[in-house]
C-alpha atoms as a PDB file:
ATOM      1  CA  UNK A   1       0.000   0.000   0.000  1.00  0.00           C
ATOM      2  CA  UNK A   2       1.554   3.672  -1.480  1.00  0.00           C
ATOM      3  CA  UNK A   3       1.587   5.716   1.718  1.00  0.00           C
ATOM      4  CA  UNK A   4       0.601   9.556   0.490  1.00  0.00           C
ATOM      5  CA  UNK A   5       3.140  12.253   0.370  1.00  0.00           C
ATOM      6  CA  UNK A   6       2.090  15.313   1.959  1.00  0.00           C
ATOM      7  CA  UNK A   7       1.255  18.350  -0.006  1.00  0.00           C
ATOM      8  CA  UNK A   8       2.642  22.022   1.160  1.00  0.00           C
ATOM      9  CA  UNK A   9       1.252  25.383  -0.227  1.00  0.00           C
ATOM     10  CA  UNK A  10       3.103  27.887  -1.682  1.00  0.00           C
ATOM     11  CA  UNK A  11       2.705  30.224   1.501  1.00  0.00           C
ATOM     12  CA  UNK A  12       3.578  27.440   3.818  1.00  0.00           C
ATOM     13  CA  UNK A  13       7.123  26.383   1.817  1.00  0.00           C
ATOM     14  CA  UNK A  14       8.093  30.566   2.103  1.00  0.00           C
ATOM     15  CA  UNK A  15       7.295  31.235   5.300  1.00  0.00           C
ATOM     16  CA  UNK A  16       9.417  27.629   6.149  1.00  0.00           C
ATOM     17  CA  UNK A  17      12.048  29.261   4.244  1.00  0.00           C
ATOM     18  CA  UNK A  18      12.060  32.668   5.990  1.00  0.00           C
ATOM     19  CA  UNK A  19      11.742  31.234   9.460  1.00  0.00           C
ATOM     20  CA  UNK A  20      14.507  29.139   8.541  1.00  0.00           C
ATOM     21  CA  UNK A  21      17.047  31.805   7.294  1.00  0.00           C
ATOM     22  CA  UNK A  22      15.457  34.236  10.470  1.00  0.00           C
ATOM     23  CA  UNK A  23      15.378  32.117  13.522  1.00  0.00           C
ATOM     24  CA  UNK A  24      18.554  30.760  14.086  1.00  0.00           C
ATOM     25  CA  UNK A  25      17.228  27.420  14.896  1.00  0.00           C
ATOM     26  CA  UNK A  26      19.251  24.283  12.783  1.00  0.00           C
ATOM     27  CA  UNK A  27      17.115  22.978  10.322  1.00  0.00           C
ATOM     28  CA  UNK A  28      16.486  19.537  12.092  1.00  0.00           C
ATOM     29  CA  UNK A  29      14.682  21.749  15.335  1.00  0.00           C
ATOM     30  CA  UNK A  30      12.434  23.797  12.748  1.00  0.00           C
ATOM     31  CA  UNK A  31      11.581  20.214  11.244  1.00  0.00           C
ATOM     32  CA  UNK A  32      10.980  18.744  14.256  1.00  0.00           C
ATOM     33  CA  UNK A  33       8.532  22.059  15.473  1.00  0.00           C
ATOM     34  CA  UNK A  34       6.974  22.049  12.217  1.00  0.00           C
ATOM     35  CA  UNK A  35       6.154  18.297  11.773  1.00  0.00           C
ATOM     36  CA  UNK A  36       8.435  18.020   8.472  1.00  0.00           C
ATOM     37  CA  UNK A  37      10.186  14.401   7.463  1.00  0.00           C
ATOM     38  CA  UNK A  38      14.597  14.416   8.330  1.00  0.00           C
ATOM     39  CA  UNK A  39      16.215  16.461   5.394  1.00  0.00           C
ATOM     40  CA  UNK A  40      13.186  18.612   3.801  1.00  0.00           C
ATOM     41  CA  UNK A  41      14.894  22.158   4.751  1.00  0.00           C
END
């Protein structure tokens, strides 16, 4: 059985990408806190 891939909007993927270069949290804490999979930043 396929298991479904998630689907992110636009908004979500550059607000991800802002908080990322912003916070100063590693990537692996801001994928942890936003419920993203090991190596999607």
């Amino acid at each position: 059985m396929k298991k479904e891939r998630k689907k992110y909007s636009k908004a979500f993927k550059l607000e991800t990408i802002e908080l990322a270069r912003t916070s100063g949290k590693s990537d692996s804490q801001l994928e942890q806190e936003l419920g993203l999979g090991k190596g999607c930043l």
